[in-house]
């Protein structure tokens, strides 16, 4: 990609503004003339990006003298008819309700490539898309849907890792190829979505609000409410009912700080649970060619979101824990404890068991948070694209299970011997950490089973094509086999 594609286009300048002769759509990009219909923010940003990419830009406006100062000096601002007459590719950058105003340009737009960049006001459930309506208005033109997911700010500042993709669809492969070439020249990555019938999906993309995050966020909220109420009943309601002690001041920080790690550990276990279920199904069926259930397949595709929700809760738990000594209630407790020791004549209070438990508890927690941070960082597209698959798998799988183990150990050190203290079972409810440990311990135990040589060998055979129902004889390759090819035969 040219270096200039990474620079901001806020400042004006350039030396690509001289007129070039009109060529066919398949000509070299340096000589292609691109037209823009519209003078809004997107049109101005698009013109700047096209000029920086080496194109001659002609902007069509109903009142060109009014907007000429808003566009780059290299861009020609003229009437709509003159703009479409010169251009090979025309970006229709006006609102879809104003598309009928272009009907008077129908003869001039015949045989032209029209790129519809419009978006609606909300998600469209049925009926033709704006691009399909434009195609019906101009049957002699080649309609391409695209650039509607790119904002004017992205065009101004240049493409970034999270906003490089431009989704395109059209019934004309030649027109689509021309627009794809423009995308690449501008520094974007075109994504071919097929025929124009897919344009409705492309137009709905800007209105989707975290489509893959709905279920993970919902489960996170449900777990938070459950554990918060569970801790509220045990730690706040129980002393109030049994001894009349009011400790409702714990609700904003103490109760939340106990709830967050509980949710984080369960969510982290939910990241690795579907992989164990998938492996179990493959072992039971004796093949990898049988489809997973729909619910399991969706679960597998949302593991990244589950992991990031877990990391968020863990990071918030760390911040809450650091803020605990800052509370006024913590200072009063510390002063009261010191005053009681003075009254009782206690010169030294030291517990080796308590000190060791706290030191190990904090140390293991820091390691667990560090591993979770590494998992979160490698899930970023910019980082994931810079490492190979083996490195990504090592971080997300091997180090991920290490992070789950350290987080589980962190919880066990918190519990220490409290599980055997009858006083901890308030309202006959077990301590929170016992409830939390059920799922992660189950996942770790399942992982240990899959690592057993007999189970791991059979699972590896299945994932390399062996099928129990077909009685396939399979031999794994030696470590020094050429190119990693296996010797499989029926």
Short mmCIF file of C-alpha atoms in Angstrom, two decimals:
data_model
loop_
_atom_site.label_atom_id
_atom_site.label_comp_id
_atom_site.label_asym_id
_atom_site.label_seq_id
_atom_site.Cartn_x
_atom_site.Cartn_y
_atom_site.Cartn_z
CA UNK A 1 0.00 0.00 0.00
CA UNK A 2 1.37 3.46 -0.77
CA UNK A 3 2.59 5.33 2.28
CA UNK A 4 0.42 8.33 1.49
CA UNK A 5 -2.69 6.20 2.09
CA UNK A 6 -1.86 6.17 5.79
CA UNK A 7 -1.71 9.97 6.12
CA UNK A 8 -4.57 12.12 7.26
CA UNK A 9 -6.39 14.11 4.61
CA UNK A 10 -7.39 16.98 6.84
CA UNK A 11 -4.75 19.21 5.34
CA UNK A 12 -5.10 20.25 1.73
CA UNK A 13 -2.57 19.77 -0.99
CA UNK A 14 -1.33 17.42 -3.62
CA UNK A 15 -0.20 17.53 -7.19
CA UNK A 16 -2.63 15.15 -8.84
CA UNK A 17 -5.22 17.66 -9.95
CA UNK A 18 -4.46 18.00 -13.67
CA UNK A 19 -7.13 16.76 -16.10
CA UNK A 20 -6.69 13.38 -17.69
CA UNK A 21 -8.38 12.00 -20.80
CA UNK A 22 -11.39 9.76 -20.33
CA UNK A 23 -10.61 6.07 -20.70
CA UNK A 24 -12.66 2.91 -20.54
CA UNK A 25 -13.55 1.35 -17.19
CA UNK A 26 -10.87 -1.27 -17.54
CA UNK A 27 -8.09 1.24 -18.15
CA UNK A 28 -5.23 2.06 -15.84
CA UNK A 29 -6.21 3.62 -12.53
CA UNK A 30 -3.97 6.65 -13.04
CA UNK A 31 -6.09 7.80 -15.99
CA UNK A 32 -9.53 6.97 -14.64
CA UNK A 33 -11.99 9.78 -13.93
CA UNK A 34 -14.24 9.30 -10.93
CA UNK A 35 -17.42 11.28 -10.43
CA UNK A 36 -19.27 12.07 -7.22
CA UNK A 37 -22.89 13.17 -7.03
CA UNK A 38 -23.48 15.03 -3.79
CA UNK A 39 -21.71 17.66 -1.70
CA UNK A 40 -22.14 16.41 1.86
CA UNK A 41 -19.52 15.41 4.43
CA UNK A 42 -19.07 11.96 2.91
CA UNK A 43 -18.68 13.40 -0.58
CA UNK A 44 -15.99 15.83 0.54
CA UNK A 45 -14.08 13.14 2.44
CA UNK A 46 -14.39 10.74 -0.48
CA UNK A 47 -13.10 13.38 -2.88
CA UNK A 48 -10.03 14.00 -0.70
CA UNK A 49 -9.25 10.28 -0.51
CA UNK A 50 -9.69 9.79 -4.25
CA UNK A 51 -7.49 12.77 -5.06
CA UNK A 52 -4.79 11.44 -2.73
CA UNK A 53 -5.07 8.10 -4.51
CA UNK A 54 -4.22 9.64 -7.88
CA UNK A 55 -7.66 9.93 -9.46
CA UNK A 56 -9.13 12.89 -11.27
CA UNK A 57 -12.32 13.70 -9.36
CA UNK A 58 -15.34 15.47 -10.82
CA UNK A 59 -18.04 16.48 -8.32
CA UNK A 60 -21.56 17.07 -9.57
CA UNK A 61 -23.73 19.60 -7.77
CA UNK A 62 -26.92 21.50 -8.52
CA UNK A 63 -25.20 24.67 -7.24
CA UNK A 64 -21.47 24.11 -7.91
CA UNK A 65 -20.36 27.67 -7.14
CA UNK A 66 -21.71 27.36 -3.61
CA UNK A 67 -19.64 24.29 -2.69
CA UNK A 68 -16.47 24.66 -4.74
CA UNK A 69 -14.49 26.04 -1.78
CA UNK A 70 -15.33 22.97 0.35
CA UNK A 71 -13.56 20.49 -1.93
CA UNK A 72 -9.86 19.98 -2.65
CA UNK A 73 -8.38 22.31 -5.23
CA UNK A 74 -7.53 19.29 -7.39
CA UNK A 75 -11.19 18.24 -7.62
CA UNK A 76 -13.40 19.78 -10.26
CA UNK A 77 -16.81 20.93 -8.97
CA UNK A 78 -19.31 21.30 -11.78
CA UNK A 79 -22.90 20.53 -12.69
CA UNK A 80 -24.29 17.04 -12.28
CA UNK A 81 -24.72 16.51 -16.01
CA UNK A 82 -21.15 17.54 -16.82
CA UNK A 83 -19.78 15.38 -13.98
CA UNK A 84 -21.52 12.18 -15.06
CA UNK A 85 -20.64 12.86 -18.70
CA UNK A 86 -16.91 12.88 -17.89
CA UNK A 87 -16.69 10.13 -15.29
CA UNK A 88 -16.23 6.41 -15.76
CA UNK A 89 -17.35 5.53 -12.23
CA UNK A 90 -19.92 7.66 -10.41
CA UNK A 91 -20.39 7.58 -6.64
CA UNK A 92 -24.01 8.37 -5.79
CA UNK A 93 -23.49 10.09 -2.43
CA UNK A 94 -26.97 11.48 -1.87
CA UNK A 95 -29.75 10.30 0.40
CA UNK A 96 -31.88 7.50 -1.10
CA UNK A 97 -35.06 9.58 -0.94
CA UNK A 98 -33.39 11.98 -3.39
CA UNK A 99 -32.47 9.30 -5.95
CA UNK A 100 -35.50 10.12 -8.16
CA UNK A 101 -34.02 13.60 -8.75
CA UNK A 102 -31.32 11.92 -10.85
CA UNK A 103 -33.77 10.57 -13.42
CA UNK A 104 -33.11 13.54 -15.66
CA UNK A 105 -29.52 12.27 -15.92
CA UNK A 106 -30.64 8.85 -17.13
CA UNK A 107 -29.31 9.19 -20.70
CA UNK A 108 -25.93 10.42 -19.46
CA UNK A 109 -25.70 7.61 -16.87
CA UNK A 110 -26.36 4.84 -19.40
CA UNK A 111 -23.43 2.41 -19.40
CA UNK A 112 -21.85 4.07 -16.34
CA UNK A 113 -20.88 2.37 -13.08
CA UNK A 114 -22.96 3.77 -10.23
CA UNK A 115 -21.69 3.12 -6.71
CA UNK A 116 -24.52 3.46 -4.19
CA UNK A 117 -23.10 4.51 -0.80
CA UNK A 118 -26.44 5.31 0.84
CA UNK A 119 -27.87 4.00 4.10
CA UNK A 120 -31.42 4.02 5.38
CA UNK A 121 -32.78 5.25 8.68
CA UNK A 122 -33.19 1.81 10.28
CA UNK A 123 -32.83 -1.90 9.61
CA UNK A 124 -34.87 -2.90 6.59
CA UNK A 125 -36.70 -6.18 7.06
CA UNK A 126 -38.31 -6.56 3.66
CA UNK A 127 -38.71 -5.04 0.22
CA UNK A 128 -36.04 -3.98 -2.26
CA UNK A 129 -32.88 -2.34 -1.00
CA UNK A 130 -31.87 1.19 -1.95
CA UNK A 131 -29.36 -0.22 -4.41
CA UNK A 132 -32.01 -2.42 -6.03
CA UNK A 133 -34.35 0.56 -6.30
CA UNK A 134 -31.55 2.51 -7.94
CA UNK A 135 -31.02 -0.38 -10.36
CA UNK A 136 -34.70 -0.27 -11.28
CA UNK A 137 -34.46 3.48 -11.95
CA UNK A 138 -31.35 3.11 -14.12
CA UNK A 139 -31.56 -0.29 -15.87
CA UNK A 140 -28.91 0.69 -18.41
CA UNK A 141 -26.32 1.46 -15.71
CA UNK A 142 -24.19 -0.95 -13.69
CA UNK A 143 -25.07 -0.64 -9.99
CA UNK A 144 -22.52 -1.50 -7.30
CA UNK A 145 -23.39 -1.36 -3.61
CA UNK A 146 -20.50 -0.40 -1.35
CA UNK A 147 -18.72 2.10 0.90
CA UNK A 148 -21.84 2.51 3.07
CA UNK A 149 -20.05 0.96 6.05
CA UNK A 150 -17.15 3.44 5.79
CA UNK A 151 -17.56 6.72 7.64
CA UNK A 152 -16.44 10.13 6.47
CA UNK A 153 -13.96 10.23 9.35
CA UNK A 154 -12.29 7.02 8.17
CA UNK A 155 -11.96 8.50 4.70
CA UNK A 156 -10.40 11.61 6.25
CA UNK A 157 -7.90 9.90 8.53
CA UNK A 158 -7.09 6.90 6.35
CA UNK A 159 -8.00 3.23 6.75
CA UNK A 160 -7.14 1.44 9.97
CA UNK A 161 -7.07 -2.25 10.91
CA UNK A 162 -10.60 -2.18 12.27
CA UNK A 163 -12.10 -0.31 9.29
CA UNK A 164 -10.33 -1.54 6.18
CA UNK A 165 -13.04 -3.78 4.77
CA UNK A 166 -15.39 -2.45 2.10
CA UNK A 167 -18.30 -4.77 1.31
CA UNK A 168 -19.30 -4.79 -2.35
CA UNK A 169 -22.01 -6.51 -4.35
CA UNK A 170 -23.22 -6.14 -7.93
CA UNK A 171 -24.76 -8.10 -10.78
CA UNK A 172 -21.92 -6.98 -13.05
CA UNK A 173 -18.58 -8.61 -12.39
CA UNK A 174 -16.79 -6.02 -14.56
CA UNK A 175 -18.26 -3.12 -12.61
CA UNK A 176 -17.46 -4.80 -9.33
CA UNK A 177 -13.86 -5.41 -10.38
CA UNK A 178 -13.47 -1.73 -11.27
CA UNK A 179 -14.75 -0.61 -7.86
CA UNK A 180 -12.54 -3.22 -6.16
CA UNK A 181 -9.52 -1.70 -7.90
CA UNK A 182 -10.53 1.73 -6.59
CA UNK A 183 -10.86 0.30 -3.08
CA UNK A 184 -7.37 -1.15 -3.16
CA UNK A 185 -5.93 2.06 -4.56
CA UNK A 186 -7.52 3.97 -1.67
CA UNK A 187 -5.98 1.57 0.86
CA UNK A 188 -9.08 -0.47 1.69
CA UNK A 189 -9.73 -4.21 1.41
CA UNK A 190 -12.71 -5.00 -0.84
CA UNK A 191 -14.91 -7.92 0.18
CA UNK A 192 -16.99 -9.46 -2.60
CA UNK A 193 -20.44 -10.26 -1.21
CA UNK A 194 -21.90 -11.55 -4.47
CA UNK A 195 -24.92 -10.32 -6.41
CA UNK A 196 -26.90 -7.15 -5.86
CA UNK A 197 -29.55 -9.15 -4.01
CA UNK A 198 -27.21 -9.12 -1.02
CA UNK A 199 -27.25 -5.32 -0.91
CA UNK A 200 -30.01 -5.32 1.74
CA UNK A 201 -27.67 -7.14 4.13
CA UNK A 202 -24.87 -4.67 3.41
CA UNK A 203 -27.22 -1.74 4.02
CA UNK A 204 -28.26 -3.25 7.36
CA UNK A 205 -24.67 -3.71 8.58
CA UNK A 206 -24.24 -0.15 9.97
CA UNK A 207 -27.32 -0.64 12.17
CA UNK A 208 -26.12 -3.84 13.84
CA UNK A 209 -25.06 -3.14 17.42
CA UNK A 210 -22.48 -5.79 18.40
CA UNK A 211 -24.38 -8.67 16.75
CA UNK A 212 -22.05 -11.34 18.18
CA UNK A 213 -22.12 -9.93 21.69
CA UNK A 214 -25.79 -10.32 22.58
CA UNK A 215 -25.62 -13.78 24.15
CA UNK A 216 -22.26 -13.31 25.98
CA UNK A 217 -23.38 -9.99 27.46
CA UNK A 218 -26.75 -11.43 28.46
CA UNK A 219 -25.10 -14.38 30.19
CA UNK A 220 -22.65 -12.03 31.92
CA UNK A 221 -25.50 -9.88 33.23
CA UNK A 222 -27.47 -12.93 34.38
CA UNK A 223 -24.44 -14.35 36.21
CA UNK A 224 -23.72 -10.99 37.80
CA UNK A 225 -27.29 -10.67 39.09
CA UNK A 226 -27.27 -14.25 40.38
CA UNK A 227 -23.97 -14.00 42.25
CA UNK A 228 -24.76 -10.51 43.53
CA UNK A 229 -28.04 -11.67 45.04
CA UNK A 230 -26.33 -14.80 46.36
CA UNK A 231 -23.65 -12.73 48.10
CA UNK A 232 -26.23 -10.22 49.30
CA UNK A 233 -28.24 -12.95 51.00
CA UNK A 234 -25.19 -14.53 52.65
CA UNK A 235 -23.12 -11.47 53.59
CA UNK A 236 -25.68 -8.72 54.16
CA UNK A 237 -29.13 -10.16 54.74
CA UNK A 238 -28.00 -13.01 57.01
CA UNK A 239 -26.31 -10.81 59.68
CA UNK A 240 -29.24 -8.38 59.55
CA UNK A 241 -31.82 -11.13 60.12
CA UNK A 242 -29.90 -13.21 62.68
CA UNK A 243 -28.10 -10.51 64.70
CA UNK A 244 -29.70 -7.24 63.66
CA UNK A 245 -26.36 -6.03 62.27
CA UNK A 246 -26.66 -3.51 59.46
CA UNK A 247 -23.88 -3.95 56.91
CA UNK A 248 -25.71 -2.59 53.88
CA UNK A 249 -22.75 -0.29 53.24
CA UNK A 250 -21.05 -3.32 51.67
CA UNK A 251 -23.42 -3.33 48.70
CA UNK A 252 -21.61 -0.82 46.42
CA UNK A 253 -18.06 -2.18 46.74
CA UNK A 254 -17.64 -5.30 48.88
CA UNK A 255 -20.50 -7.26 47.34
CA UNK A 256 -19.63 -6.14 43.83
CA UNK A 257 -15.97 -7.03 44.37
CA UNK A 258 -16.91 -10.58 45.40
CA UNK A 259 -19.34 -10.89 42.50
CA UNK A 260 -16.99 -9.78 39.70
CA UNK A 261 -14.36 -12.55 40.11
CA UNK A 262 -17.15 -15.10 40.35
CA UNK A 263 -18.58 -14.00 37.02
CA UNK A 264 -15.11 -13.77 35.47
CA UNK A 265 -14.14 -17.33 36.42
CA UNK A 266 -17.42 -18.83 35.23
CA UNK A 267 -17.24 -16.91 31.94
CA UNK A 268 -13.65 -18.07 31.43
CA UNK A 269 -14.75 -21.66 31.99
CA UNK A 270 -17.51 -21.14 29.41
CA UNK A 271 -14.79 -20.25 26.89
CA UNK A 272 -13.28 -23.73 27.04
CA UNK A 273 -16.35 -25.80 27.80
CA UNK A 274 -17.62 -25.95 24.17
CA UNK A 275 -14.24 -27.24 22.95
CA UNK A 276 -14.47 -30.11 25.43
CA UNK A 277 -18.04 -30.86 24.37
CA UNK A 278 -17.02 -30.85 20.70
CA UNK A 279 -14.14 -33.23 21.39
CA UNK A 280 -16.46 -35.51 23.38
CA UNK A 281 -18.93 -35.63 20.49
CA UNK A 282 -16.17 -36.49 18.04
CA UNK A 283 -14.94 -39.29 20.30
CA UNK A 284 -18.45 -40.67 20.79
CA UNK A 285 -19.35 -40.49 17.10
CA UNK A 286 -15.94 -41.65 15.93
CA UNK A 287 -15.76 -39.07 13.15
CA UNK A 288 -15.11 -35.40 12.56
CA UNK A 289 -17.46 -35.18 9.58
CA UNK A 290 -20.65 -35.10 11.63
CA UNK A 291 -22.05 -31.62 12.23
CA UNK A 292 -22.25 -30.24 15.73
CA UNK A 293 -25.62 -29.19 17.15
CA UNK A 294 -26.63 -25.65 16.26
CA UNK A 295 -26.35 -24.44 19.86
CA UNK A 296 -22.83 -25.85 20.18
CA UNK A 297 -21.76 -24.38 16.86
CA UNK A 298 -22.96 -20.92 17.91
CA UNK A 299 -21.26 -21.35 21.28
CA UNK A 300 -17.96 -22.17 19.58
CA UNK A 301 -18.15 -19.04 17.43
CA UNK A 302 -18.73 -16.78 20.46
CA UNK A 303 -15.81 -17.92 22.63
CA UNK A 304 -13.89 -14.72 21.93
CA UNK A 305 -16.74 -12.61 23.28
CA UNK A 306 -17.04 -14.81 26.36
CA UNK A 307 -13.33 -14.41 27.00
CA UNK A 308 -13.38 -10.62 26.66
CA UNK A 309 -16.34 -10.40 29.06
CA UNK A 310 -14.35 -12.52 31.50
CA UNK A 311 -11.33 -10.22 31.14
CA UNK A 312 -13.49 -7.14 31.74
CA UNK A 313 -14.84 -8.57 35.00
CA UNK A 314 -11.35 -9.61 36.11
CA UNK A 315 -9.90 -6.17 35.38
CA UNK A 316 -12.73 -4.48 37.27
CA UNK A 317 -12.16 -6.87 40.18
CA UNK A 318 -8.50 -5.83 40.30
CA UNK A 319 -9.43 -2.14 40.33
CA UNK A 320 -12.05 -2.65 43.04
CA UNK A 321 -9.53 -4.60 45.12
CA UNK A 322 -6.97 -1.81 44.86
CA UNK A 323 -9.60 0.66 46.06
CA UNK A 324 -10.62 -1.35 49.14
CA UNK A 325 -8.14 0.35 51.54
CA UNK A 326 -9.41 3.77 50.44
CA UNK A 327 -12.86 3.25 51.95
CA UNK A 328 -13.83 4.98 55.17
CA UNK A 329 -15.24 1.71 56.51
CA UNK A 330 -11.87 -0.01 56.04
CA UNK A 331 -10.15 2.72 58.06
CA UNK A 332 -12.67 2.38 60.89
CA UNK A 333 -12.20 -1.40 60.97
CA UNK A 334 -8.42 -1.03 61.10
CA UNK A 335 -8.60 1.50 63.93
CA UNK A 336 -11.10 -0.60 65.88
CA UNK A 337 -8.94 -3.71 65.53
CA UNK A 338 -5.86 -1.81 66.72
CA UNK A 339 -7.82 -0.32 69.67
CA UNK A 340 -9.06 -3.75 70.74
CA UNK A 341 -5.53 -5.15 70.63
CA UNK A 342 -4.32 -2.33 72.86
CA UNK A 343 -7.17 -2.92 75.33
CA UNK A 344 -6.43 -6.64 75.44
CA UNK A 345 -2.71 -6.05 75.90
CA UNK A 346 -1.78 -7.96 72.74
CA UNK A 347 1.72 -6.94 71.72
CA UNK A 348 2.02 -8.90 68.49
CA UNK A 349 -0.56 -10.40 66.16
CA UNK A 350 0.93 -12.65 63.51
CA UNK A 351 -0.45 -15.67 61.69
CA UNK A 352 1.90 -17.56 59.41
CA UNK A 353 -1.02 -19.35 57.81
CA UNK A 354 -2.91 -16.14 57.14
CA UNK A 355 0.13 -14.34 55.78
CA UNK A 356 1.08 -17.17 53.45
CA UNK A 357 -2.48 -17.54 52.23
CA UNK A 358 -2.75 -13.86 51.39
CA UNK A 359 0.67 -13.70 49.72
CA UNK A 360 -0.09 -16.71 47.53
CA UNK A 361 -3.63 -15.51 46.87
CA UNK A 362 -2.48 -12.14 45.54
CA UNK A 363 0.47 -13.55 43.60
CA UNK A 364 -1.61 -16.17 41.80
CA UNK A 365 -4.31 -13.59 41.08
CA UNK A 366 -1.79 -11.29 39.42
CA UNK A 367 -0.54 -14.16 37.24
CA UNK A 368 -4.10 -15.07 36.26
CA UNK A 369 -4.89 -11.48 35.31
CA UNK A 370 -1.67 -11.26 33.30
CA UNK A 371 -2.57 -14.37 31.32
CA UNK A 372 -6.08 -13.08 30.74
CA UNK A 373 -4.60 -9.80 29.49
CA UNK A 374 -2.44 -11.73 27.02
CA UNK A 375 -5.50 -13.61 25.77
CA UNK A 376 -7.39 -10.36 25.31
CA UNK A 377 -4.52 -8.69 23.45
CA UNK A 378 -4.04 -11.59 21.02
CA UNK A 379 -7.76 -11.56 20.24
CA UNK A 380 -7.38 -8.11 18.63
CA UNK A 381 -7.42 -8.43 14.82
CA UNK A 382 -4.24 -6.37 14.41
CA UNK A 383 -2.34 -8.66 16.80
CA UNK A 384 -3.89 -11.90 15.56
CA UNK A 385 -2.92 -11.05 11.98
CA UNK A 386 0.74 -10.61 12.98
CA UNK A 387 1.17 -14.13 14.41
CA UNK A 388 0.80 -17.52 12.78
CA UNK A 389 -1.83 -20.10 13.62
CA UNK A 390 0.42 -22.17 15.86
CA UNK A 391 1.33 -19.14 17.95
CA UNK A 392 -2.31 -18.05 18.18
CA UNK A 393 -3.39 -21.56 19.20
CA UNK A 394 -0.65 -21.77 21.82
CA UNK A 395 -1.72 -18.49 23.42
CA UNK A 396 -5.46 -19.06 23.23
CA UNK A 397 -5.43 -22.76 24.15
CA UNK A 398 -2.33 -23.63 26.18
CA UNK A 399 -1.89 -20.31 27.95
CA UNK A 400 -5.64 -19.99 28.18
CA UNK A 401 -5.93 -23.21 30.16
CA UNK A 402 -3.02 -22.03 32.29
CA UNK A 403 -4.95 -18.84 32.97
CA UNK A 404 -8.05 -20.86 33.90
CA UNK A 405 -5.98 -23.01 36.26
CA UNK A 406 -4.38 -19.99 37.92
CA UNK A 407 -7.76 -18.29 38.33
CA UNK A 408 -9.16 -21.48 39.86
CA UNK A 409 -6.17 -21.73 42.18
CA UNK A 410 -6.69 -18.06 43.09
CA UNK A 411 -10.25 -18.91 44.17
CA UNK A 412 -9.12 -21.99 46.11
CA UNK A 413 -6.56 -19.94 48.01
CA UNK A 414 -9.30 -17.47 48.84
CA UNK A 415 -11.39 -20.30 50.24
CA UNK A 416 -8.46 -22.06 51.98
CA UNK A 417 -10.21 -23.95 54.81
CA UNK A 418 -13.47 -21.99 54.81
CA UNK A 419 -15.29 -24.83 53.10
CA UNK A 420 -14.96 -26.85 56.33
CA UNK A 421 -16.17 -24.05 58.60
CA UNK A 422 -19.86 -24.57 59.55
CA UNK A 423 -20.20 -20.85 60.18
CA UNK A 424 -19.65 -20.14 56.49
CA UNK A 425 -22.88 -21.94 55.53
CA UNK A 426 -25.26 -19.07 56.14
CA UNK A 427 -28.92 -19.87 55.52
CA UNK A 428 -27.55 -23.34 54.66
CA UNK A 429 -25.98 -21.82 51.54
CA UNK A 430 -22.40 -22.86 50.77
CA UNK A 431 -19.73 -20.17 50.37
CA UNK A 432 -19.77 -18.44 47.01
CA UNK A 433 -16.39 -19.79 45.93
CA UNK A 434 -17.68 -23.37 46.20
CA UNK A 435 -20.50 -22.61 43.75
CA UNK A 436 -18.09 -20.78 41.44
CA UNK A 437 -15.57 -23.63 41.34
CA UNK A 438 -18.00 -26.24 40.02
CA UNK A 439 -17.74 -25.33 36.34
CA UNK A 440 -13.98 -24.46 36.08
CA UNK A 441 -12.99 -27.59 38.00
CA UNK A 442 -15.18 -29.64 35.65
CA UNK A 443 -13.52 -28.04 32.62
CA UNK A 444 -10.01 -28.64 33.96
CA UNK A 445 -10.86 -32.23 34.82
CA UNK A 446 -12.23 -32.76 31.30
CA UNK A 447 -9.08 -31.27 29.82
CA UNK A 448 -6.93 -33.65 31.85
CA UNK A 449 -8.95 -36.60 30.51
CA UNK A 450 -8.42 -35.43 26.92
CA UNK A 451 -4.67 -35.20 27.58
CA UNK A 452 -4.46 -38.86 28.57
CA UNK A 453 -2.39 -40.67 25.90
CA UNK A 454 -5.09 -43.17 24.97
CA UNK A 455 -7.77 -40.49 24.59
CA UNK A 456 -5.48 -37.91 22.96
CA UNK A 457 -4.26 -40.45 20.39
CA UNK A 458 -7.77 -41.46 19.38
CA UNK A 459 -8.91 -37.84 19.16
CA UNK A 460 -5.91 -36.99 17.00
CA UNK A 461 -6.75 -39.88 14.68
CA UNK A 462 -10.34 -38.68 14.32
CA UNK A 463 -9.26 -35.12 13.57
CA UNK A 464 -6.92 -36.41 10.86
CA UNK A 465 -9.71 -38.22 9.03
CA UNK A 466 -10.14 -41.59 10.78
CA UNK A 467 -13.77 -42.76 10.97
CA UNK A 468 -14.95 -45.56 13.22
CA UNK A 469 -17.99 -46.45 11.10
CA UNK A 470 -15.87 -47.04 7.98
CA UNK A 471 -13.23 -49.11 9.73
CA UNK A 472 -10.41 -46.94 8.48
CA UNK A 473 -6.94 -48.11 9.37
CA UNK A 474 -4.92 -45.07 10.23
CA UNK A 475 -1.28 -44.51 11.08
CA UNK A 476 0.02 -41.21 12.37
CA UNK A 477 3.14 -39.92 10.58
CA UNK A 478 6.53 -39.94 12.18
CA UNK A 479 7.88 -36.68 13.48
CA UNK A 480 10.39 -36.52 10.63
CA UNK A 481 7.90 -37.44 7.90
CA UNK A 482 8.14 -35.36 4.76
CA UNK A 483 5.88 -32.30 4.78
CA UNK A 484 3.79 -33.73 7.58
CA UNK A 485 1.89 -36.06 5.20
CA UNK A 486 0.09 -38.96 6.77
CA UNK A 487 -0.14 -42.59 5.58
CA UNK A 488 -3.87 -43.19 5.56
CA UNK A 489 -5.51 -46.04 3.74
CA UNK A 490 -8.78 -47.92 3.88
#
